Coordinates of C-alpha atoms and ligand atoms in Angstrom, one line a residue:
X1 CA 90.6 13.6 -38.3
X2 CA 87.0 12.7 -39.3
X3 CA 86.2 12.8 -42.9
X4 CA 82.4 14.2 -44.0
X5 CA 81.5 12.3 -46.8
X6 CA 79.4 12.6 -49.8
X7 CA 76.1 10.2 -50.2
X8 CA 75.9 8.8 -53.4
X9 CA 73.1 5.9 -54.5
X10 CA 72.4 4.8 -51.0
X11 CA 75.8 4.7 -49.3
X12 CA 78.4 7.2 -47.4
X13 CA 81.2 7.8 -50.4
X14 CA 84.5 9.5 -49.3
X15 CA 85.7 12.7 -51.3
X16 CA 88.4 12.1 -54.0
X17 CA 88.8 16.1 -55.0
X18 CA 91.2 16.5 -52.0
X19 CA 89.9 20.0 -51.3
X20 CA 90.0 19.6 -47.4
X21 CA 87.3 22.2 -46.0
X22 CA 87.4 22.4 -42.0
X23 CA 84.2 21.7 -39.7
X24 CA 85.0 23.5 -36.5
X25 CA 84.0 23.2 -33.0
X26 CA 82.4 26.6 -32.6
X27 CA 82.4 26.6 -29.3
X28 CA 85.9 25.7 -28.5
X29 CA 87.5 26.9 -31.3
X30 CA 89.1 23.4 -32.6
X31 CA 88.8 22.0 -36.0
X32 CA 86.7 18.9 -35.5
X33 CA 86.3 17.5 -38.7
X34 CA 87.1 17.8 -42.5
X35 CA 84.8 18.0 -45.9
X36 CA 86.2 17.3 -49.2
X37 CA 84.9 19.6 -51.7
X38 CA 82.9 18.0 -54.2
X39 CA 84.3 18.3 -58.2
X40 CA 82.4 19.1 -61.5
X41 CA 82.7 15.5 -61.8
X42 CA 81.4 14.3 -58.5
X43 CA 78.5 16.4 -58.4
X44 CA 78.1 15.1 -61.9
X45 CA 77.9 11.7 -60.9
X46 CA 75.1 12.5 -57.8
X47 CA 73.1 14.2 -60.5
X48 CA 72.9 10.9 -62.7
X49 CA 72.3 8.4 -59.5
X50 CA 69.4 10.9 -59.1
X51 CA 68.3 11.1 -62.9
X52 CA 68.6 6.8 -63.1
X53 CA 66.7 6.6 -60.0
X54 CA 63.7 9.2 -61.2
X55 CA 61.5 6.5 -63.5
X56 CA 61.4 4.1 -61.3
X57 CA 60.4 6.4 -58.4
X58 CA 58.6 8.6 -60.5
X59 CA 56.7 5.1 -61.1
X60 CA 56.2 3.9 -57.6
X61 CA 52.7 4.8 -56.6
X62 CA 51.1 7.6 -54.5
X63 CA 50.5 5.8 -51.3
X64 CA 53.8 4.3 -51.3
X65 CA 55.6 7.8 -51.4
X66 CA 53.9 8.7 -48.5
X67 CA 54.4 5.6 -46.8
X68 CA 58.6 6.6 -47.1
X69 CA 57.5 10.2 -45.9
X70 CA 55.3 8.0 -42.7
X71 CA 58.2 5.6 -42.0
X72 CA 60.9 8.7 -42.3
X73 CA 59.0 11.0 -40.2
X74 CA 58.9 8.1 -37.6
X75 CA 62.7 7.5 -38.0
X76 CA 64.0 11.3 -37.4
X77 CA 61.6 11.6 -34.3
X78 CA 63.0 8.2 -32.7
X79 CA 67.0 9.9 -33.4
X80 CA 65.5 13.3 -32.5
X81 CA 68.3 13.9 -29.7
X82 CA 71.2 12.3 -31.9
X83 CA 70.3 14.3 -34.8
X84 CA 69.8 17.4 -32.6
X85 CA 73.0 17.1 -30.4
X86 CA 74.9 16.7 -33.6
X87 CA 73.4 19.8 -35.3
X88 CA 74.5 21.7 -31.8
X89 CA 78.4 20.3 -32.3
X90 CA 78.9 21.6 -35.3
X91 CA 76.4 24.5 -35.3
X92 CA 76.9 26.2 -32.0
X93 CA 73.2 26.3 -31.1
X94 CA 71.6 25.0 -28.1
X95 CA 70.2 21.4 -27.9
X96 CA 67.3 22.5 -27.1
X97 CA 67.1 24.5 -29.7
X98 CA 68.0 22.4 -31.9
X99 CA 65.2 20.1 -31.0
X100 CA 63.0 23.2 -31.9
X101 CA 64.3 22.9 -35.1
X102 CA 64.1 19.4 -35.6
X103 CA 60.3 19.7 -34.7
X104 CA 59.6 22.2 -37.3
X105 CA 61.2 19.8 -40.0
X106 CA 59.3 17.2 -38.6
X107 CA 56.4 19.2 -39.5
X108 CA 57.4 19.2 -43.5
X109 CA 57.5 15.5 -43.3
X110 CA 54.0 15.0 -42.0
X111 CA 52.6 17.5 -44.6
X112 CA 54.6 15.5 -47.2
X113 CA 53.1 12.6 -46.0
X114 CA 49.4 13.9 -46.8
X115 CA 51.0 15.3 -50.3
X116 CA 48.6 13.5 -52.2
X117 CA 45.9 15.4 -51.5
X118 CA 47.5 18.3 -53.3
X119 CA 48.3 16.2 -56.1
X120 CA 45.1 15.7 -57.3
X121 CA 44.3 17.1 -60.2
X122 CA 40.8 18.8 -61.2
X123 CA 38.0 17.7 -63.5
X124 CA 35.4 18.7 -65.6
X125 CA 33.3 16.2 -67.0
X126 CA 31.5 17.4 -70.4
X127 CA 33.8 20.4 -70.8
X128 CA 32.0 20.0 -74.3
X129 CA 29.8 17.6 -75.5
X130 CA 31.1 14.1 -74.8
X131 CA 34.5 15.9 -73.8
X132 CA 36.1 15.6 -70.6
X133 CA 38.9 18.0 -69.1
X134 CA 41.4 17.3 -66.5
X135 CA 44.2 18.3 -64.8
X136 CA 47.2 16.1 -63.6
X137 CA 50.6 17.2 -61.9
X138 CA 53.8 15.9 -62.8
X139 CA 57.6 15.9 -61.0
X140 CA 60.0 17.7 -62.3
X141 CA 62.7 15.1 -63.0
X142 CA 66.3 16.0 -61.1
X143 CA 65.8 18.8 -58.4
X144 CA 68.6 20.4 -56.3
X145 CA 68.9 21.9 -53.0
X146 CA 71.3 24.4 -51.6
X147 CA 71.4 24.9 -48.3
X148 CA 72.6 27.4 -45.5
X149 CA 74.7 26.8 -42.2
X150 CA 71.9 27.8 -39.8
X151 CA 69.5 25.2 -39.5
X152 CA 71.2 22.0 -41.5
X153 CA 68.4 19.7 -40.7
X154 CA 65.1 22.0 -41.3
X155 CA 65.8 23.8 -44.4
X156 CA 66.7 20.8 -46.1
X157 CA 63.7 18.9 -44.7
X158 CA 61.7 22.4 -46.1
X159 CA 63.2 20.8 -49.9
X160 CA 63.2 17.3 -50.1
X161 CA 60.4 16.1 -47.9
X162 CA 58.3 17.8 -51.1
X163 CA 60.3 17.2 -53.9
X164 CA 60.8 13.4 -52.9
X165 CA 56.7 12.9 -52.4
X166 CA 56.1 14.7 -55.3
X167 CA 58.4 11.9 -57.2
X168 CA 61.1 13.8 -58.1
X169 CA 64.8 13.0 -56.9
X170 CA 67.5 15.1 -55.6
X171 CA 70.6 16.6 -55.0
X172 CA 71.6 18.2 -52.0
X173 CA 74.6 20.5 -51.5
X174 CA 74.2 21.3 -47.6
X175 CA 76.7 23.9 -46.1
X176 CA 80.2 23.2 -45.6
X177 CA 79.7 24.6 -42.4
X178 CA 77.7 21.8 -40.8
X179 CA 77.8 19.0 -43.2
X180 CA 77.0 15.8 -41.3
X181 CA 73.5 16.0 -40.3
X182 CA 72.3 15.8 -44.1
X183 CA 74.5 12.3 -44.3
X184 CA 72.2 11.0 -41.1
X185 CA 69.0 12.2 -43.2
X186 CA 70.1 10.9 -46.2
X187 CA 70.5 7.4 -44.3
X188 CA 67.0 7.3 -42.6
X189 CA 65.7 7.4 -46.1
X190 CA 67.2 4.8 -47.0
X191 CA 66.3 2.7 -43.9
X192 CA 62.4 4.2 -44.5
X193 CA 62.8 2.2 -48.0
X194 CA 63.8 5.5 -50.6
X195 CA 65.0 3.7 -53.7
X196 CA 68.8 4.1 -53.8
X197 CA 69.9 7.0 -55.8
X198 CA 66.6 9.2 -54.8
X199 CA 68.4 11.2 -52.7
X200 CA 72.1 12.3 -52.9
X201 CA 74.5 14.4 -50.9
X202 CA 77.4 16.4 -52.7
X203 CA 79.5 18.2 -50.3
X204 CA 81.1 21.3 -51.1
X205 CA 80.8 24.6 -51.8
X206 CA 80.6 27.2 -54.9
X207 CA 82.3 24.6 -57.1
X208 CA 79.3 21.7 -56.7
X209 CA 76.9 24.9 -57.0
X210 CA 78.2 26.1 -60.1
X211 CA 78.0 22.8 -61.3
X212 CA 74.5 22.1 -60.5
X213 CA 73.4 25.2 -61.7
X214 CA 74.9 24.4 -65.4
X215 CA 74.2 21.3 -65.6
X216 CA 71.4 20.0 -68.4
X217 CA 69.8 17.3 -65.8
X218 CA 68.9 19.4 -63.1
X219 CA 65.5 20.8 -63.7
X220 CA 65.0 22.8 -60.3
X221 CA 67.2 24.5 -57.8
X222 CA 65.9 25.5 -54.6
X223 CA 68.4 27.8 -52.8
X224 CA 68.5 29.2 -49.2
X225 CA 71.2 31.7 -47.7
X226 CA 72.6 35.0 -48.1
X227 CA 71.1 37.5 -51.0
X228 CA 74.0 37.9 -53.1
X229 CA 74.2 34.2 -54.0
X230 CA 70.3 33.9 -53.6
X231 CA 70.4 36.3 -56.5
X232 CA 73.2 34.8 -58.6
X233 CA 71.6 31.5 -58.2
X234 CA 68.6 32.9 -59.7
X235 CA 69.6 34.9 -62.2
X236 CA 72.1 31.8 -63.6
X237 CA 69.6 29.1 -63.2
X238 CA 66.6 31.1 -65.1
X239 CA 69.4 31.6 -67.3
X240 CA 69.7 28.1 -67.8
X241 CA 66.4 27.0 -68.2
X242 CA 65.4 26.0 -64.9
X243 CA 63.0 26.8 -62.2
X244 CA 64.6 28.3 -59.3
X245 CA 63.5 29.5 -56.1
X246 CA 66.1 31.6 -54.0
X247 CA 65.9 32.5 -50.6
X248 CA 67.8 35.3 -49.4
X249 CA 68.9 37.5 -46.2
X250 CA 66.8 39.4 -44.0
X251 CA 66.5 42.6 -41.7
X252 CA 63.3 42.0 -39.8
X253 CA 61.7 44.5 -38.0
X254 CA 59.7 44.5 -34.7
X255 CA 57.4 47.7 -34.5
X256 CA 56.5 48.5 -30.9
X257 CA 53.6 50.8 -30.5
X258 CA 53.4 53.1 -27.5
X259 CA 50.2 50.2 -26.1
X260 CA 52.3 47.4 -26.0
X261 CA 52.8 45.9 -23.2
X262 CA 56.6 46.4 -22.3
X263 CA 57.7 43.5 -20.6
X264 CA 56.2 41.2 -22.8
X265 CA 57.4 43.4 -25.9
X266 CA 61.2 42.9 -24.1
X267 CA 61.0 39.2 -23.6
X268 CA 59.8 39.1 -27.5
X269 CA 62.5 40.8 -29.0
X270 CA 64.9 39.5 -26.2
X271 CA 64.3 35.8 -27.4
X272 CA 63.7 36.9 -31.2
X273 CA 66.9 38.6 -31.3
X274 CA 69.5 36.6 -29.1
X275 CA 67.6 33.4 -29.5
X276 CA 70.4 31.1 -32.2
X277 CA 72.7 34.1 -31.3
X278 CA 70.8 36.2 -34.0
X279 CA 71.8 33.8 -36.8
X280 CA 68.1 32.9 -38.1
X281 CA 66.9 34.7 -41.0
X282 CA 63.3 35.3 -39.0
X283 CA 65.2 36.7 -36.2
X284 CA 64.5 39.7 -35.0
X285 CA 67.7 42.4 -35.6
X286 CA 66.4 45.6 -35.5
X287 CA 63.7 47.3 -33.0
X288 CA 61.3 50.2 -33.7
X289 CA 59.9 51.7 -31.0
X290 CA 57.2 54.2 -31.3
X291 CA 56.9 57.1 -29.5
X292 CA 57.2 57.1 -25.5
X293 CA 57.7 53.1 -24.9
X294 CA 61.4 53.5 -26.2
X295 CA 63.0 54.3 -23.0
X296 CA 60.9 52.0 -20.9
X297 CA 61.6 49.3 -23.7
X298 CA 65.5 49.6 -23.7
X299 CA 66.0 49.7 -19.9
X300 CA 63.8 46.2 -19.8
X301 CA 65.9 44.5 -22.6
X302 CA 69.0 46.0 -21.3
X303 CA 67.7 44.2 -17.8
X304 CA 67.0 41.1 -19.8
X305 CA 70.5 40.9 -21.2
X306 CA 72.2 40.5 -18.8
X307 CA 70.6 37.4 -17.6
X308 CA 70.8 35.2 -20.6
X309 CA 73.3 32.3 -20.0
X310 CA 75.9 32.1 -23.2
X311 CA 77.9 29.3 -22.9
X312 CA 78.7 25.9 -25.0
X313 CA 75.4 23.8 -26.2
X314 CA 77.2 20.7 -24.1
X315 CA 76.5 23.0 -20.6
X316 CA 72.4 22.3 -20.2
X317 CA 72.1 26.0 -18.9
X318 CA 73.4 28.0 -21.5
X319 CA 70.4 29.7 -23.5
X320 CA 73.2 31.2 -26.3
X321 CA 76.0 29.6 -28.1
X322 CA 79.0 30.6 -30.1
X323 CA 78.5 32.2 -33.9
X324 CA 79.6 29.6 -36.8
X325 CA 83.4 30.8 -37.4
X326 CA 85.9 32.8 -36.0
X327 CA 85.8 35.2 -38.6
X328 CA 82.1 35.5 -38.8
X329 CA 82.1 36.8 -35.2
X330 CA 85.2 39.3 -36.1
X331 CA 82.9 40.4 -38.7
X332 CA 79.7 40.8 -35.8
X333 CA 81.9 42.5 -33.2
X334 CA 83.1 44.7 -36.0
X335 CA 79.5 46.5 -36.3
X336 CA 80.0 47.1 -32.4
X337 CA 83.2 48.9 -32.8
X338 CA 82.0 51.4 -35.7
X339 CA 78.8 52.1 -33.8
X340 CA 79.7 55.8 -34.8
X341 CA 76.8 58.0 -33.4
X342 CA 74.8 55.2 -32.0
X343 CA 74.2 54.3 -28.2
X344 CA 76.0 50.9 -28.1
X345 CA 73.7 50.0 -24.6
X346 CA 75.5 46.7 -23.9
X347 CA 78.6 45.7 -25.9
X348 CA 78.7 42.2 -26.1
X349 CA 82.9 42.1 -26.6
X350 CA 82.9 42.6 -22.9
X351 CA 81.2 39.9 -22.0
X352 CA 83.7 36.9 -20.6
X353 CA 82.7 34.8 -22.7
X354 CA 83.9 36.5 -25.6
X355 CA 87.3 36.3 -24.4
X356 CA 87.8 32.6 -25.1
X357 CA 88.9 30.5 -28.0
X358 CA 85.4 29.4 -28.7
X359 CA 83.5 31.9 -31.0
X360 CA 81.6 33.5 -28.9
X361 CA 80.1 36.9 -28.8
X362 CA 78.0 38.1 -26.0
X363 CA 74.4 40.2 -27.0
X364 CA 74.5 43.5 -27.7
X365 CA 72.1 46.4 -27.6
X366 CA 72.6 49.8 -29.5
X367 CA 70.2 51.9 -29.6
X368 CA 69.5 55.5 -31.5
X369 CA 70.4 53.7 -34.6
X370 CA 70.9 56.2 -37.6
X371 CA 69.2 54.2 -40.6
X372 CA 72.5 55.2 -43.0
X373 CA 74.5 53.3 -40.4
X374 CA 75.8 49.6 -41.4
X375 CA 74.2 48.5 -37.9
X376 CA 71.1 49.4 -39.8
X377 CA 71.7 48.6 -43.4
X378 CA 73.8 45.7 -43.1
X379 CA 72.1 41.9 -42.0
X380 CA 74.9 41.3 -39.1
X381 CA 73.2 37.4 -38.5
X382 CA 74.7 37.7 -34.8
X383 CA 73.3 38.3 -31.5
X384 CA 73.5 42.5 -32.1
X385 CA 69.8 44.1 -31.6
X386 CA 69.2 47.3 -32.9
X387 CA 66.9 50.1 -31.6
X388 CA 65.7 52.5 -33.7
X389 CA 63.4 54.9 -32.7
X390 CA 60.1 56.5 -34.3
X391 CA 57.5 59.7 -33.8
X392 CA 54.6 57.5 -35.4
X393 CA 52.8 54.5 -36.6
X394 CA 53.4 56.1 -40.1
X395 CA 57.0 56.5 -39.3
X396 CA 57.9 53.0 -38.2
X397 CA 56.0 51.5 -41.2
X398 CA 57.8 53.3 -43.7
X399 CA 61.2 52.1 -42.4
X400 CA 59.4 48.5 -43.0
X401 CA 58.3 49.3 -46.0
X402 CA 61.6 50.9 -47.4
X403 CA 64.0 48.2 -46.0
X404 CA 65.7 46.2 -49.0
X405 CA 64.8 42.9 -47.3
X406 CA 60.9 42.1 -47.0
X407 CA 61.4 38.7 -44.8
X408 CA 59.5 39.0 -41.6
X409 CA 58.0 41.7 -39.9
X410 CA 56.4 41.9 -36.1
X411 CA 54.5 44.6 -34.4
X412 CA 53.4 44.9 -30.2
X413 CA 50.3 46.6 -29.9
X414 CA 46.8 45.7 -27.8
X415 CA 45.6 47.8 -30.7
X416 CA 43.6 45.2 -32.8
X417 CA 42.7 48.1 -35.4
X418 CA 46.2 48.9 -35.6
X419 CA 47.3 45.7 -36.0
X420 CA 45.1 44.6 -38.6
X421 CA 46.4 48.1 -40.5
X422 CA 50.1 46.7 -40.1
X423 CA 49.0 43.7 -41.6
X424 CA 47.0 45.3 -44.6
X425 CA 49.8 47.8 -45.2
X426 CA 53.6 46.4 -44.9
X427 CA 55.4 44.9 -47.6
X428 CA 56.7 41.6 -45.8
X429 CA 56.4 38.3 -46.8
X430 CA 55.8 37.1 -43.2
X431 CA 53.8 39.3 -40.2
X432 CA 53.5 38.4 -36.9
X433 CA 51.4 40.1 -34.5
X434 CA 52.5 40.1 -31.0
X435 CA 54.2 37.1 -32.4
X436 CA 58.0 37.9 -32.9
X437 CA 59.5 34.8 -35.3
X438 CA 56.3 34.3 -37.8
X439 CA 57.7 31.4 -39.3
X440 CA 54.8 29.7 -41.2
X441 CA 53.6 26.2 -40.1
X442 CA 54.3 23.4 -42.5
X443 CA 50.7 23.9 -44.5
X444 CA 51.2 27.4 -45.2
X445 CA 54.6 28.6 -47.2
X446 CA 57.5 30.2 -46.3
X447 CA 58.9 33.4 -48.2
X448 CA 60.2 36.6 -47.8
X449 CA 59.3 40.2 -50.4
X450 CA 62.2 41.8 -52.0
X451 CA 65.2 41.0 -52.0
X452 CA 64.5 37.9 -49.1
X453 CA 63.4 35.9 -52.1
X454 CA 63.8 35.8 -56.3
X455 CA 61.3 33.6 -57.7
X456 CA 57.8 33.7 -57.8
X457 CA 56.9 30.4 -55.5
X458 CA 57.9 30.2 -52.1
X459 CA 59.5 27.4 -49.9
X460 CA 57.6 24.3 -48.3
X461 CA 53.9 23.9 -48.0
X462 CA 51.4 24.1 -50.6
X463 CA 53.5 26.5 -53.1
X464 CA 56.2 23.8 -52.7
X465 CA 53.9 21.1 -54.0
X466 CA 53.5 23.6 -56.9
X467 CA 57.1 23.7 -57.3
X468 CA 58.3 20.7 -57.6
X469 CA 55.7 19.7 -59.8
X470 CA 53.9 21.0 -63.5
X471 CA 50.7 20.4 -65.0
X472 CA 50.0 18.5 -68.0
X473 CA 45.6 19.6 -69.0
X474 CA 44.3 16.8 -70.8
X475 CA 41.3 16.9 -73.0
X476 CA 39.3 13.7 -73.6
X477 CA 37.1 12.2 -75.8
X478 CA 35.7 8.7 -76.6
X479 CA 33.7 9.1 -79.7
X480 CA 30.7 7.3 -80.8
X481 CA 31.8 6.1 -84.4
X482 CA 28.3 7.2 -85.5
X483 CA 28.4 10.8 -84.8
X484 CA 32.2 10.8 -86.1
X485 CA 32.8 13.8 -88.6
X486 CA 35.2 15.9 -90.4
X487 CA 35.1 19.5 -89.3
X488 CA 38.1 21.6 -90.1
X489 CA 37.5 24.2 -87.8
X490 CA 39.3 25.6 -84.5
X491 CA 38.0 23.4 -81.9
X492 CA 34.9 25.2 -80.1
X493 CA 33.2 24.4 -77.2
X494 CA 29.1 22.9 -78.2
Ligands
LIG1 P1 75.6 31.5 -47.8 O1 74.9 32.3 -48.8 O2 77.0 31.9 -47.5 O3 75.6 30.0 -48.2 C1 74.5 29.3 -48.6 C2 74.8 28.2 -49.5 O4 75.4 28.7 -50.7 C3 75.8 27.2 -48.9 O5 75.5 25.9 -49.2 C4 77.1 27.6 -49.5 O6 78.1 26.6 -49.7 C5 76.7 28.1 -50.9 N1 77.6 29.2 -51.4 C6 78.4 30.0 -50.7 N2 79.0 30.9 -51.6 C7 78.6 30.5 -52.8 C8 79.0 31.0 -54.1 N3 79.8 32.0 -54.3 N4 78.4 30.4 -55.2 C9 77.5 29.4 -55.0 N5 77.2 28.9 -53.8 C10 77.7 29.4 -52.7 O7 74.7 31.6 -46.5 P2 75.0 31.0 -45.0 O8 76.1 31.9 -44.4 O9 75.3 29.6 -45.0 O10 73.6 31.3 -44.3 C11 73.2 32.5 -43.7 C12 72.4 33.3 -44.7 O11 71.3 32.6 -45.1 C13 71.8 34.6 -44.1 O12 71.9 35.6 -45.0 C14 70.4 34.2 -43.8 O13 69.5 35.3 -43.7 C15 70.1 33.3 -44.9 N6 68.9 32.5 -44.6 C16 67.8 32.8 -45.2 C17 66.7 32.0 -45.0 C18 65.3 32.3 -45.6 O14 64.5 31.5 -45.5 N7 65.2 33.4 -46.3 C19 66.7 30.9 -44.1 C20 68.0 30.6 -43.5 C21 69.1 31.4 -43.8

């Protein structure tokens, strides 16, 4: 069976731990493929490839950075169906949308490329007389990157791209779950001339975490998955010293106003909430619908349902694929089953599919959602939408505004006043109007409110450039030996 290995100082390194974790086949079931969990040790040694390689490219100058960023960026889009039918074996998504991810990640490598722009500093000639002020920004040193199973290309492309053109080096602990894509990034770095050792791969799980986390080199973690271990990742790296940003889970709501236009509300959350079988933390999981376009809205997504082709990302038709592991969709099909007193509309466990050995679960619609209900509380991350259903504008903006997670947020209205209201008023880190996955382009940032993010600078874009680097103020002087004189005073401005 395949091995996964780690990428140490420019080259593919095999695992000596012995920790075997599986890579399955999501869509038939079959183990496809083994990881070796990383060690203290290993991860040790990634973290000094990294720290010997940071002077030199640290040193190496602004345009040739973003000539690695040009010559990558060129490199990922010529493999852009390798890389993307390799993400879909051991992800479960769709090629094609795969290649939609791929295309977003391309994006943070052409904004990396134009990072020196946002490197420059300020300055303010004669700050005082004959004194100069300026501002420079420095990298970090050793940063690290922790990354989820749902888009194994992007979200590391979201960390390095950045860190990398900022002169920093890095670690990066992708998800056990779909390991190999970061080894074919890690190589077309290498081939777009990345000094060996600026970019390492540790693969693993909570053992290379922990280690990275305590470990004195590392000055930075950036971390994207679930809440609980965005949290503990923050709350032990601060600990530690470092700067961390965490990205966590999500419960994004799509508010419908009575206005909207139905069908296209329906092929919204349709696509927003089936679209990676519901495992994107910007997809959409539950539904609000105000006032009298709830029935209308349900019978059209019910009608949608039930012609969206699930099926394995190797069929060219099939619009849905399987969930990540077998036990993940247990855990999805679950919420089905203790639907209690909501209206389960179309129960995705009866959908063929579902039946087979790959992990599939078809979509599913409950509507009437109680909000104390787990269907409502819980972030499923599977292909279940969830209806709830609201008197008022007022009404459906509080159950934004009083969800835990503060990710994304949508509302479907012809209403430009009440739209602009929605904007002004709900506590989300990322609104979309009529638009149902706001994901930020690649020059804005990316980052959820509440507990969808600990840390005060989100991911990618221009608040990544501030990440990754700090600023050092310098202020200048080149006397004139005449006017030279003692004066033992606290430095004034003249
Ligand atoms: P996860 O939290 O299980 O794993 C994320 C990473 O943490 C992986 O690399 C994993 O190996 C590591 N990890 C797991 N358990 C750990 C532990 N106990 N200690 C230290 N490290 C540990 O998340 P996942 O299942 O891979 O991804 C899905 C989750 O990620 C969802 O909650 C989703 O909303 C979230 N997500 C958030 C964003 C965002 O931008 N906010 C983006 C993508 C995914």
């Amino acid at each position: 069976m395949r091995e996964i290995k780690h990428w140490l100082n420019g080259a593919a390194v095999e695992g000596a731990s012995g920790r075997r974790l599986p890579v399955w086949d999501p869509a038939t079931g079959e183990q496809q493929a083994y990881v070796v969990a990383a060690t203290a040790a290993e991860t040790a040694n990634a973290v000094a490839a990294a720290k010997a390689a940071f002077p030199a490219w640290r040193a190496a100058s602004l345009s040739r950075r973003a000539e690695v960023m040009f010559r990558f960026r060129e490199l990922v889009d010529a493999n852009r169906k390798e890389i993307a039918s390799l993400v879909s074996q051991e992800h479960g998504k769709t090629v094609a949308d795969a290649g939609g991810e791929l295309a977003r990640g391309l994006e943070n490598i052409e904004f990396a490329a134009g990072a020196p722009h946002l490197l420059k500093g300020g300055y303010s000639e004669q700050a005082s007389t004959g004194v100069d002020v300026y501002s420079i920004r420095q990298p970090l040193g050793v940063v690290a990157g922790i990354t989820p199973f749902n888009f194994p290309a992007m979200v590391p492309m979201w960390m390095f791209c950045n860190a990398l053109v900022c002169g920093n080096t890095f670690v990066l602990k992708p998800s056990e779950k779909d390991p190999s894509v970061s080894l074919v990034l890690a190589d077309l770095l290498r081939q777009a001339g990345l000094p060996d050792g600026a970019f390492n791969v540790v693969q693993g799980d909570r053992e290379a975490v922990e280690t990275l986390i305590a470990h004195p080199d590392v000055q930075a973690l950036s971390f994207v998955g679930s809440t609980p271990i965005a949290k503990t990742v923050y709350e032990q790296g601060t600990r530690a010293g470092k700067r961390v940003q965490a990205l966590g889970g999500a419960k994004n709501h799509m508010v419908v106003l009575p206005d909207a236009d139905v069908d296209a509300a329906a092929d919204a959350a349709v696509s927003a909430g089936y679209g990676s079988a519901g495992e994107r933390c910007m997809a959409v999981s539950v539904v609000v619908a105000v006032g009298a376009v709830g029935d209308p809205l349900v019978a059209a997504i019910k009608d949608r349902i039930g012609r969206i082709a699930v099926g394995p990302a190797s069929d060219p038709a099939a619009e849905m694929g399987p969930l990540i592991s077998r036990e993940h969709r247990d855990k999805v099909a679950g919420y089905l089953a203790g639907a209690g007193a909501a209206e389960v509309v179309v129960d995705g466990r009866d959908a063929p599919v579902s039946a087979g050995p790959g992990f599939f679960l078809g979509a599913s619609l409950v509507d009437k959602v109680p909000t104390d209900s787990p269907l409502y509380t819980d972030e499923i991350f599977g292909p279940v939408l969830s209806v709830v259903r609201a008197d008022t504008y007022e009404q459906a903006l509080e159950l934004v505004n009083d969800n835990e997670f503060g990710n994304g947020t949508a509302i479907f209205t012809r209403d430009g006043g009440a739209a602009r209201r929605f904007q002004y008023d709900v506590n989300c880190g990322m609104v979309g109007v009529n638009v149902p996955v706001p994901v930020p382009v690649a020059y804005y940032s990316f980052g959820g409110w509440k507990s969808s993010l600990f840390g005060d600078l989100h991911m990618y874009g221009p608040e990544g450039i501030q990440f990754y680097t700090r600023s050092k103020v310098v202020t200048s002087r080149w006397p004139d030996p005449a006017s030279s004189e003692i004066d033992l005073g606290f430095p004034k401005v003249r």
